[in-house]
Amino acid sequence: MGKAATGSGKTLAYGIPLLESLVSEPDSSKPIGIIFTPTRELAQQVTQHLKKLGQLVIKKSKFAILPLTGGLSIQKQERLLKYENSARIVVATPGRFLELIEKNLDLIPRFAHINTLVLDEADRLLQDGHFEEFEKILKLLGSSRKSFNKIGWQTMIFSATFSLNLFSKLVTMSWKSLKKDENEMEQVLKHLMQKIRFKSKPVIVDTNSEEKIKSQIRESLIECGPMERDLYSYYFLSLYPGTTLIFCNSIDSVKKLCAYLNNLKVDAFQIHSSMTQKNRLRNLEKYLLRSAQNSSQNKATVLVASDVAARGLDIPGIKHVVHYHLPRTADTYIHRSGRTARAGNEGVSVMICSPEEAMGPLRKLRKMLADNTVDEEITKHKKWQNEVPLLPIESDIVNELKERSTLASELADHQLALTSINKEDSWMQQAAQDLGVDIDSDEEFADLKKSKKQNKAMDKTEAKRVKAYLNQLLSRPIRKDRRQKYLTGGFVNLADNLVKKRGHDSIIGHAKVDALETLKNKKRRN
Ligand SMILES: Nc1ncnc2c1ncn2[C@@H]1O[C@H](COP(=O)(O)OP(=O)(O)OP(=O)(O)O)[C@@H](O)[C@H]1O
């Protein structure tokens, strides 16, 4: 059982021994190990990671390390499984793996030969509803294995978090139900022993028993009204460009925020579970590519994501993680934040929350993340606000951004309403065609369509006008302290900064700033 901070290299901790086995048994076609991951993207990433590491030694088959995940063609996966020397190491999501072995029972004895079973992000299995498929797989492989009298395989489980408390819902959980962390590991072990049926107590390698959020992550907080999250996200991106990952709690918010940012000419891509797998992977690729182009120009590149991207993803160069909504549980907060500050780097994690959230869920979150090693007395008197510094907000810049933000938001609502109407329309057309009904002659259908359009979307000319006006606003540079009349007046000589290309790339009159440095300086002053 391996526990280590996010981004510390757990993949290779299990990957290297697996590859070693592969190299030491090059001529056998027997599977060596199965790695289970909770998401499809993570399975693809682990496959790439291991393939890269093994490229010089794995020569027998391109498919020796094979990802088997949902969302991609099962027929193709069935075909690849038949190739010689393929699937020596399988990286799978439990659902698809179960589907494959239930469909083709010959695969059960084949995979029952493995020596190693790895569960990445294993603590997810402790959560309700995540275990059934995995349990079925264990049963099928286990009973087949008995028939050829093999001793058990080695089970390795990994995560950055192993704690039952961390799964409690931050919104509904009461203060009293927060248990102290004593014997927490024991509780988790008991739980896992029942579920995974370890033969004996597992060896635990815990590289960070005290720290819950790694010290290379600078956390921070933006407090704003519940309807101002868009505006403050835009503010953050305008002031601190760089590769950023923004997490939202709902798919609708992901779609809206992505459209909103694109309207503001910020390069934003989205990823959420209701997209097709191909589009999810394509958007991740586009994000990586654009981020590489933009970082040389100091421009923001954003991935707006639901929690499908919270665990395990290793995207190089993410400087900032923004929690557009507070996550629902503390484990999600740790994993989301861990998408930055990877492989020894530093990074920033910013929570955007309303004052109401700050009084409830945020306080609970901070309590759960509090360092257990700190003297009880000190912790008791330590104000939770001190633990998460507020990000300094410059109200004149926020005011500058307000009008464009409102327009971009209206336009995004309009765009999303149009998309959903169009989708419904094509669905209705199809249904009508199937039933042999002429949809245009049906007044009820036409009225319904009309009222929906009136409720959600602007009319065409209005949308055009808003877009044109927004673009006009966007063509004007943002200026710090617009009250300063002349570029050469005031404390900061704006003209001089402009000529010498000093200062901020998109906010005239502002110094170049870096979120990480700002927070480091703030902490020093505190
Ligand atoms: N010894 C090393 N030296 C330098 N970089 C490393 C080393 N080991 C791993 N890395 C790199 O560190 C990054 C993070 O590794 P990995 O994705 O395995 O982290 P993790 O611990 O699984 O994180 P998470 O808990 O978020 O899944 C990867 O890009 C990996 O290539």
XYZ file of C-alpha atoms and ligand atoms in Angstrom:
557
model
C 0.000 0.000 0.000
C 1.727 3.151 -1.192
C 0.774 6.647 -0.118
C 2.652 9.644 -1.501
C 1.779 13.238 -2.409
C 0.220 14.135 -5.738
C 2.779 14.460 -8.523
C 5.496 12.616 -6.636
C 5.858 9.744 -9.127
C 3.655 6.891 -7.940
C 3.147 5.677 -11.513
C 6.778 4.712 -11.816
C 6.779 3.215 -8.329
C 4.558 0.436 -9.640
C 5.482 0.835 -13.315
C 9.203 0.096 -13.041
C 8.805 -3.315 -11.317
C 6.155 -4.266 -13.879
C 8.419 -3.330 -16.771
C 11.255 -5.199 -15.124
C 9.127 -8.367 -15.110
C 8.273 -7.783 -18.727
C 11.930 -7.526 -19.672
C 12.938 -10.546 -17.616
C 10.316 -12.708 -19.329
C 10.541 -11.427 -22.897
C 9.501 -14.611 -24.682
C 6.446 -15.449 -22.732
C 3.070 -14.261 -23.953
C 1.604 -14.569 -20.465
C 0.097 -11.392 -18.961
C 2.188 -9.955 -16.154
C -0.049 -7.411 -14.540
C -3.240 -5.414 -14.652
C -3.418 -1.780 -13.578
C -6.850 -0.383 -12.768
C -7.487 3.351 -12.849
C -10.713 5.215 -12.079
C -10.809 7.280 -15.272
C -10.207 6.620 -18.940
C -7.817 9.542 -19.359
C -5.687 8.283 -16.520
C -5.525 4.811 -18.090
C -4.347 6.351 -21.371
C -1.799 8.487 -19.563
C -0.365 5.586 -17.546
C -0.075 3.568 -20.778
C 1.844 6.387 -22.491
C 4.052 6.830 -19.455
C 5.002 3.144 -19.307
C 5.411 2.867 -23.076
C 7.813 5.792 -23.065
C 9.845 4.257 -20.289
C 9.887 0.855 -21.933
C 10.404 1.944 -25.549
C 13.974 0.686 -25.721
C 13.264 -2.682 -24.196
C 9.790 -3.662 -25.367
C 10.334 -4.695 -28.937
C 8.093 -7.728 -29.285
C 4.763 -5.986 -29.702
C 3.447 -2.451 -30.001
C 0.533 -3.604 -27.915
C 2.414 -5.282 -25.063
C 1.154 -2.482 -22.844
C -2.498 -2.148 -23.731
C -5.101 0.336 -22.487
C -8.614 -1.109 -22.201
C -11.086 1.643 -21.375
C -14.670 2.490 -22.046
C -15.652 5.092 -24.595
C -13.482 3.542 -27.325
C -14.300 0.722 -29.720
C -14.673 -2.587 -27.890
C -14.347 -4.484 -31.194
C -10.932 -2.945 -31.751
C -9.865 -3.882 -28.225
C -11.067 -7.464 -28.792
C -8.994 -7.583 -31.963
C -5.864 -6.222 -30.264
C -6.195 -8.779 -27.477
C -5.802 -11.523 -30.101
C -2.461 -10.213 -31.397
C 0.642 -12.166 -30.495
C 2.404 -10.885 -27.359
C -0.205 -8.217 -26.777
C -1.635 -7.207 -23.387
C 1.272 -8.350 -21.235
C 0.477 -5.332 -19.102
C -3.096 -4.083 -19.234
C -4.134 -0.625 -18.058
C -7.901 -0.650 -17.668
C -10.969 0.972 -16.248
C -12.911 -1.710 -14.328
C -16.161 -1.372 -16.325
C -14.642 -2.079 -19.729
C -12.355 -4.829 -18.437
C -15.330 -6.627 -16.898
C -17.321 -6.224 -20.117
C -14.464 -7.769 -22.113
C -13.923 -10.787 -19.866
C -17.657 -11.465 -19.517
C -18.003 -11.367 -23.297
C -15.069 -13.644 -23.957
C -14.675 -16.166 -21.128
C -11.304 -17.357 -22.518
C -9.839 -14.112 -21.273
C -10.519 -15.077 -17.649
C -7.917 -17.888 -17.344
C -5.530 -15.828 -19.465
C -5.589 -12.855 -17.096
C -5.769 -15.058 -14.010
C -2.073 -15.741 -14.678
C -0.965 -12.262 -13.666
C 1.617 -11.761 -10.935
C 0.665 -8.220 -10.068
C -2.553 -6.318 -9.650
C -2.302 -2.555 -9.245
C -5.071 -0.247 -8.118
C -4.194 3.358 -8.858
C -6.196 5.967 -6.916
C -7.308 3.018 -4.814
C -9.050 5.051 -2.147
C -11.786 5.770 -4.665
C -12.772 2.130 -4.182
C -13.688 2.930 -0.613
C -16.445 5.174 -1.855
C -19.881 3.740 -2.382
C -20.752 2.588 -5.854
C -17.175 2.307 -7.082
C -16.509 -1.236 -6.066
C -19.068 -3.583 -7.615
C -17.373 -4.035 -10.988
C -13.991 -4.466 -9.430
C -15.311 -7.035 -6.958
C -16.790 -9.088 -9.826
C -13.447 -9.015 -11.643
C -11.633 -10.218 -8.526
C -14.086 -13.078 -8.124
C -13.848 -14.212 -11.752
C -10.044 -14.092 -11.902
C -9.669 -15.528 -8.404
C -11.830 -18.598 -9.025
C -10.094 -19.332 -12.317
C -6.737 -19.031 -10.632
C -7.710 -21.609 -8.021
C -8.240 -24.147 -10.789
C -4.569 -24.098 -11.764
C -3.325 -23.949 -8.185
C -1.353 -20.772 -8.437
C -0.449 -18.828 -5.374
C -1.956 -15.368 -5.121
C -0.807 -12.371 -7.067
C 0.683 -9.331 -5.416
C -1.814 -6.536 -4.979
C -0.408 -3.005 -4.899
C -2.621 -0.080 -4.086
C -1.668 3.555 -4.463
C -3.064 6.975 -3.761
C -2.171 10.388 -2.372
C -5.066 10.059 0.069
C -6.211 7.204 2.262
C -8.742 8.550 4.692
C -12.410 7.895 5.300
C -13.006 11.388 6.681
C -11.934 12.990 3.442
C -14.945 11.547 1.627
C -17.536 13.184 3.908
C -19.643 15.743 2.097
C -18.482 19.225 3.073
C -21.928 20.756 2.690
C -23.960 18.300 4.743
C -21.439 17.038 7.264
C -21.764 18.378 10.770
C -18.809 19.611 12.807
C -19.360 16.862 15.338
C -19.064 14.048 12.812
C -15.510 15.092 12.008
C -13.495 12.325 13.580
C -9.965 12.849 14.736
C -7.363 11.314 12.493
C -6.085 8.857 15.124
C -6.108 5.300 13.866
C -7.402 6.596 10.591
C -5.036 4.323 8.683
C -6.235 1.373 10.767
C -9.837 2.131 9.847
C -8.952 2.384 6.173
C -7.000 -0.856 6.324
C -9.917 -2.676 7.897
C -12.156 -1.423 5.140
C -9.730 -2.401 2.407
C -9.007 -5.822 3.889
C -12.726 -6.591 3.641
C -13.000 -5.331 0.096
C -9.764 -6.510 -1.455
C -9.322 -9.559 0.765
C -5.607 -9.134 1.398
C -4.226 -12.412 2.761
C -2.204 -10.614 5.404
C -1.853 -7.050 6.584
C -0.252 -5.119 3.738
C 3.091 -3.381 3.990
C 2.427 0.336 4.130
C 4.799 2.816 2.540
C 3.638 6.263 3.557
C 5.930 9.035 2.352
C 3.855 11.905 3.733
C 1.932 10.942 6.828
C 1.624 14.525 8.105
C 1.159 16.690 5.075
C -2.230 16.644 3.380
C -1.609 19.403 0.861
C 1.973 19.368 -0.292
C 4.060 22.366 0.653
C 4.931 23.196 -2.976
C 1.294 24.194 -3.522
C 0.466 27.771 -2.509
C -3.192 27.913 -1.638
C -5.264 31.030 -1.794
C -8.814 32.339 -1.686
C -10.942 34.780 -3.649
C -14.123 35.783 -1.858
C -16.901 37.099 -4.079
C -20.665 37.001 -4.563
C -22.065 33.685 -5.854
C -22.893 35.305 -9.202
C -19.438 36.801 -9.639
C -17.412 33.620 -10.127
C -17.103 34.212 -13.885
C -15.884 37.758 -13.396
C -13.256 36.778 -10.840
C -12.065 33.826 -12.896
C -11.539 36.246 -15.774
C -9.840 38.706 -13.442
C -7.440 35.998 -12.268
C -6.617 34.911 -15.824
C -6.136 38.497 -16.983
C -3.755 39.351 -14.178
C -1.969 36.008 -13.979
C -1.766 34.426 -17.431
C -0.313 30.940 -17.705
C -1.479 27.370 -18.075
C -4.499 27.021 -15.830
C -6.933 24.265 -14.931
C -10.356 25.372 -13.666
C -12.630 22.890 -11.896
C -16.423 23.268 -11.752
C -18.909 21.071 -9.900
C -21.374 20.657 -12.768
C -21.186 19.918 -16.463
C -23.427 22.906 -17.243
C -20.975 25.206 -15.465
C -18.065 23.714 -17.413
C -19.858 24.386 -20.706
C -20.894 27.893 -19.719
C -17.489 28.944 -18.365
C -15.705 27.619 -21.425
C -18.033 29.505 -23.793
C -17.718 32.628 -21.621
C -13.905 32.563 -21.710
C -13.828 31.910 -25.442
C -16.077 34.936 -25.930
C -13.458 36.931 -24.039
C -10.805 35.565 -26.430
C -9.178 33.431 -23.758
C -7.993 30.079 -25.148
C -10.199 27.675 -23.210
C -10.991 23.990 -23.761
C -13.383 21.756 -21.872
C -13.491 18.225 -20.570
C -16.389 16.510 -18.798
C -18.023 13.123 -18.625
C -20.854 13.763 -21.061
C -18.433 14.367 -23.946
C -17.476 11.477 -26.189
C -14.164 9.883 -25.273
C -12.642 10.944 -28.583
C -13.528 14.591 -27.901
C -12.198 14.366 -24.346
C -8.842 13.121 -25.557
C -8.810 15.557 -28.481
C -9.447 18.526 -26.175
C -6.674 17.433 -23.821
C -4.286 17.286 -26.769
C -5.380 20.724 -28.027
C -4.920 22.164 -24.545
C -1.383 20.807 -24.319
C -0.458 22.081 -27.745
C -1.920 25.555 -27.232
C -0.390 25.837 -23.788
C 3.065 25.200 -25.269
C 2.453 27.941 -27.878
C 0.949 30.430 -25.435
C 3.425 30.111 -22.613
C 6.166 31.708 -24.714
C 3.820 34.679 -25.268
C 2.733 34.798 -21.636
C -0.914 34.133 -22.586
C -3.425 32.151 -20.590
C -4.460 28.673 -21.721
C -7.306 27.143 -19.791
C -8.793 23.707 -19.385
C -12.252 23.931 -17.816
C -13.016 20.575 -16.269
C -15.395 18.587 -14.149
C -13.897 16.226 -11.606
C -13.106 13.648 -14.298
C -9.796 15.501 -14.508
C -9.277 15.750 -10.742
C -7.287 12.580 -10.180
C -4.009 11.380 -11.598
C -3.721 13.540 -14.704
C -0.162 14.668 -15.239
C -0.280 17.696 -17.531
C 3.071 19.431 -17.695
C 3.338 23.111 -16.920
C 0.058 23.741 -15.079
C 0.805 26.866 -13.037
C -2.610 27.425 -11.504
C -5.541 25.329 -10.388
C -8.722 27.327 -9.835
C -11.651 25.884 -7.896
C -14.526 27.739 -9.567
C -16.750 25.929 -7.058
C -15.532 24.545 -3.768
C -15.261 20.784 -4.228
C -17.846 18.620 -2.516
C -15.315 16.576 -0.556
C -11.846 17.182 0.849
C -10.198 14.331 -1.082
C -11.310 16.003 -4.313
C -9.734 19.259 -3.152
C -6.399 17.530 -2.548
C -6.424 15.747 -5.910
C -7.655 18.765 -7.878
C -4.983 20.990 -6.321
C -2.377 18.317 -7.030
C -2.675 18.874 -10.790
C -0.168 21.676 -10.235
C 3.203 21.556 -8.433
C 4.175 18.211 -9.933
C 7.563 16.538 -10.154
C 9.247 18.912 -7.722
C 7.739 22.106 -9.158
C 5.699 24.731 -7.333
C 2.181 25.884 -8.171
C -0.877 27.827 -7.072
C -4.336 26.620 -6.064
C -7.078 29.245 -5.784
C -10.564 28.744 -4.392
C -13.323 31.067 -5.513
C -16.067 31.096 -2.912
C -18.940 33.124 -1.612
C -18.939 34.441 1.983
C -21.631 31.844 2.866
C -19.461 29.000 1.593
C -16.511 30.442 3.448
C -18.410 30.190 6.734
C -19.544 26.589 6.187
C -17.878 24.124 3.794
C -14.598 26.007 3.590
C -14.132 25.976 7.368
C -14.813 22.255 7.423
C -12.349 21.719 4.607
C -9.654 23.657 6.436
C -10.276 21.744 9.613
C -9.886 18.454 7.791
C -6.687 19.585 6.127
C -5.189 21.046 9.301
C -1.764 19.709 10.073
C -2.099 17.096 12.831
C 1.426 17.590 13.999
C 0.892 21.195 15.023
C 0.448 21.797 18.729
C -3.271 21.465 19.637
C -3.298 24.780 21.495
C -1.864 26.649 18.539
C -4.335 25.044 16.146
C -7.232 25.947 18.415
C -6.418 29.630 18.336
C -5.269 29.731 14.770
C -7.845 31.519 12.680
C -8.815 29.497 9.636
C -8.539 32.612 7.454
C -4.849 32.812 8.223
C -4.315 29.402 6.783
C -5.561 30.378 3.337
C -4.385 33.820 2.320
C -6.811 35.956 0.382
C -5.564 36.720 -3.086
C -5.104 40.512 -3.309
C -7.861 41.940 -5.499
C -7.485 45.217 -7.361
C -10.947 46.654 -7.554
C -10.176 49.170 -10.321
C -9.192 46.291 -12.618
C -12.263 44.277 -11.616
C -14.377 47.322 -12.511
C -12.630 47.595 -15.873
C -13.550 43.994 -16.634
C -17.174 44.123 -15.511
C -18.858 45.292 -18.701
C -17.062 42.850 -20.998
C -17.683 40.074 -18.496
C -21.436 40.720 -18.426
C -21.650 40.751 -22.221
C -19.550 37.586 -22.565
C -21.781 35.873 -20.048
C -25.007 36.882 -21.843
C -23.546 35.715 -25.104
C -22.497 32.384 -23.595
C -26.051 31.836 -22.269
C -27.375 32.577 -25.732
C -24.903 30.211 -27.426
C -25.682 27.356 -25.050
C -29.435 27.895 -25.383
C -29.120 27.791 -29.178
C -27.089 24.587 -29.060
C -29.626 22.888 -26.832
C -32.561 24.064 -28.965
C -30.840 22.827 -32.096
C -30.179 19.487 -30.457
C -33.815 19.215 -29.339
C -34.959 20.262 -32.806
C -32.974 17.567 -34.531
C -34.195 15.044 -31.993
C -37.815 16.138 -32.620
C -37.317 16.040 -36.381
C -35.995 12.504 -36.090
C -38.828 11.429 -33.757
C -41.413 13.027 -36.061
C -39.889 11.326 -39.074
C -39.986 7.969 -37.289
C -43.655 8.519 -36.431
C -44.491 9.861 -39.876
C -45.644 13.242 -38.480
C -45.061 16.533 -40.267
C -43.435 18.598 -37.540
C -43.722 22.015 -39.202
C -47.458 21.740 -39.583
C -47.861 20.885 -35.906
C -48.594 24.172 -34.154
C -47.923 22.784 -30.711
C -44.375 21.847 -31.638
C -43.775 25.198 -33.289
C -45.089 27.126 -30.257
C -42.958 25.103 -27.880
C -39.894 25.808 -29.984
C -40.712 29.518 -30.098
C -41.239 29.901 -26.363
C -38.002 28.072 -25.606
C -36.096 30.374 -27.908
C -37.711 33.423 -26.345
C -36.808 32.267 -22.839
C -33.212 31.347 -23.288
C -31.747 32.847 -26.426
C -31.406 36.364 -27.819
C -32.660 37.079 -31.315
C -30.090 36.954 -34.096
C -29.584 40.701 -34.546
C -29.323 41.322 -30.826
C -26.700 38.560 -30.500
C -24.762 40.059 -33.397
C -24.901 43.495 -31.818
C -23.710 42.203 -28.428
C -20.874 40.301 -30.059
C -19.747 43.301 -32.065
C -19.821 45.572 -29.031
C -17.952 43.005 -26.942
C -15.261 42.686 -29.596
C -14.952 46.450 -29.655
C -14.424 46.458 -25.878
C -11.916 43.637 -26.136
C -9.874 45.538 -28.698
C -9.275 48.259 -26.089
C -6.472 47.425 -23.660
C -7.307 47.085 -19.995
C -5.875 50.014 -18.095
C -5.036 50.121 -14.447
C -6.317 53.211 -12.690
C -8.187 54.796 -15.570
C -8.607 57.948 -13.480
C -4.985 58.744 -14.216
C -5.527 61.007 -17.193
C -2.138 61.109 -18.840
C 0.094 58.156 -19.564
C 3.101 60.128 -18.375
C 1.528 61.386 -15.135
C 1.113 59.755 -11.701
C 3.452 57.519 -9.770
C 3.846 55.017 -12.597
C 5.047 56.357 -15.908
C 2.809 54.309 -18.196
C 4.277 55.703 -21.394
C 7.783 54.772 -20.294
C 6.637 51.249 -19.387
C 4.924 50.909 -22.751
C 7.928 52.051 -24.745
C 10.354 49.871 -22.832
C 7.937 46.924 -22.926
C 8.139 46.656 -19.182
C 5.110 45.843 -17.208
C 2.097 43.639 -17.680
C 1.373 42.210 -21.132
C -2.340 42.984 -21.160
C -2.951 45.514 -18.366
C -1.468 48.902 -19.079
C 0.025 50.517 -15.999
C 0.435 47.296 -14.095
C 3.661 45.572 -13.217
C 4.233 42.047 -14.512
C 3.023 39.777 -11.739
C 3.164 36.119 -10.967
C 0.559 34.460 -8.745
C 3.122 32.232 -7.042
C 5.437 35.147 -6.223
C 2.513 37.315 -5.075
C 1.434 34.633 -2.613
C 4.971 33.950 -1.426
C 5.476 37.665 -0.726
C 2.130 37.877 1.031
C 3.014 34.995 3.325
C 6.346 36.595 4.154
C 4.586 39.848 5.118
C 2.022 37.963 7.249
N 12.501 10.427 -10.406
C 11.864 11.344 -11.091
N 12.492 12.454 -11.505
C 11.852 13.404 -12.202
N 10.559 13.339 -12.560
C 9.883 12.269 -12.168
C 10.480 11.214 -11.419
N 9.539 10.284 -11.178
C 8.414 10.746 -11.750
N 8.606 11.919 -12.352
C 7.626 12.740 -13.070
O 6.747 13.299 -12.115
C 5.463 13.517 -12.695
C 4.377 13.033 -11.750
O 4.394 11.625 -11.655
P 3.071 10.754 -11.462
O 2.033 11.149 -12.458
O 3.485 9.346 -11.402
O 2.611 11.289 -10.017
P 1.608 10.625 -8.986
O 2.334 10.502 -7.713
O 0.993 9.400 -9.566
O 0.531 11.779 -8.839
P -1.066 11.703 -8.594
O -1.261 11.351 -7.149
O -1.523 13.077 -8.906
O -1.607 10.673 -9.527
C 5.461 12.779 -14.025
O 5.570 13.721 -15.074
C 6.717 11.928 -13.959
O 7.274 11.734 -15.234
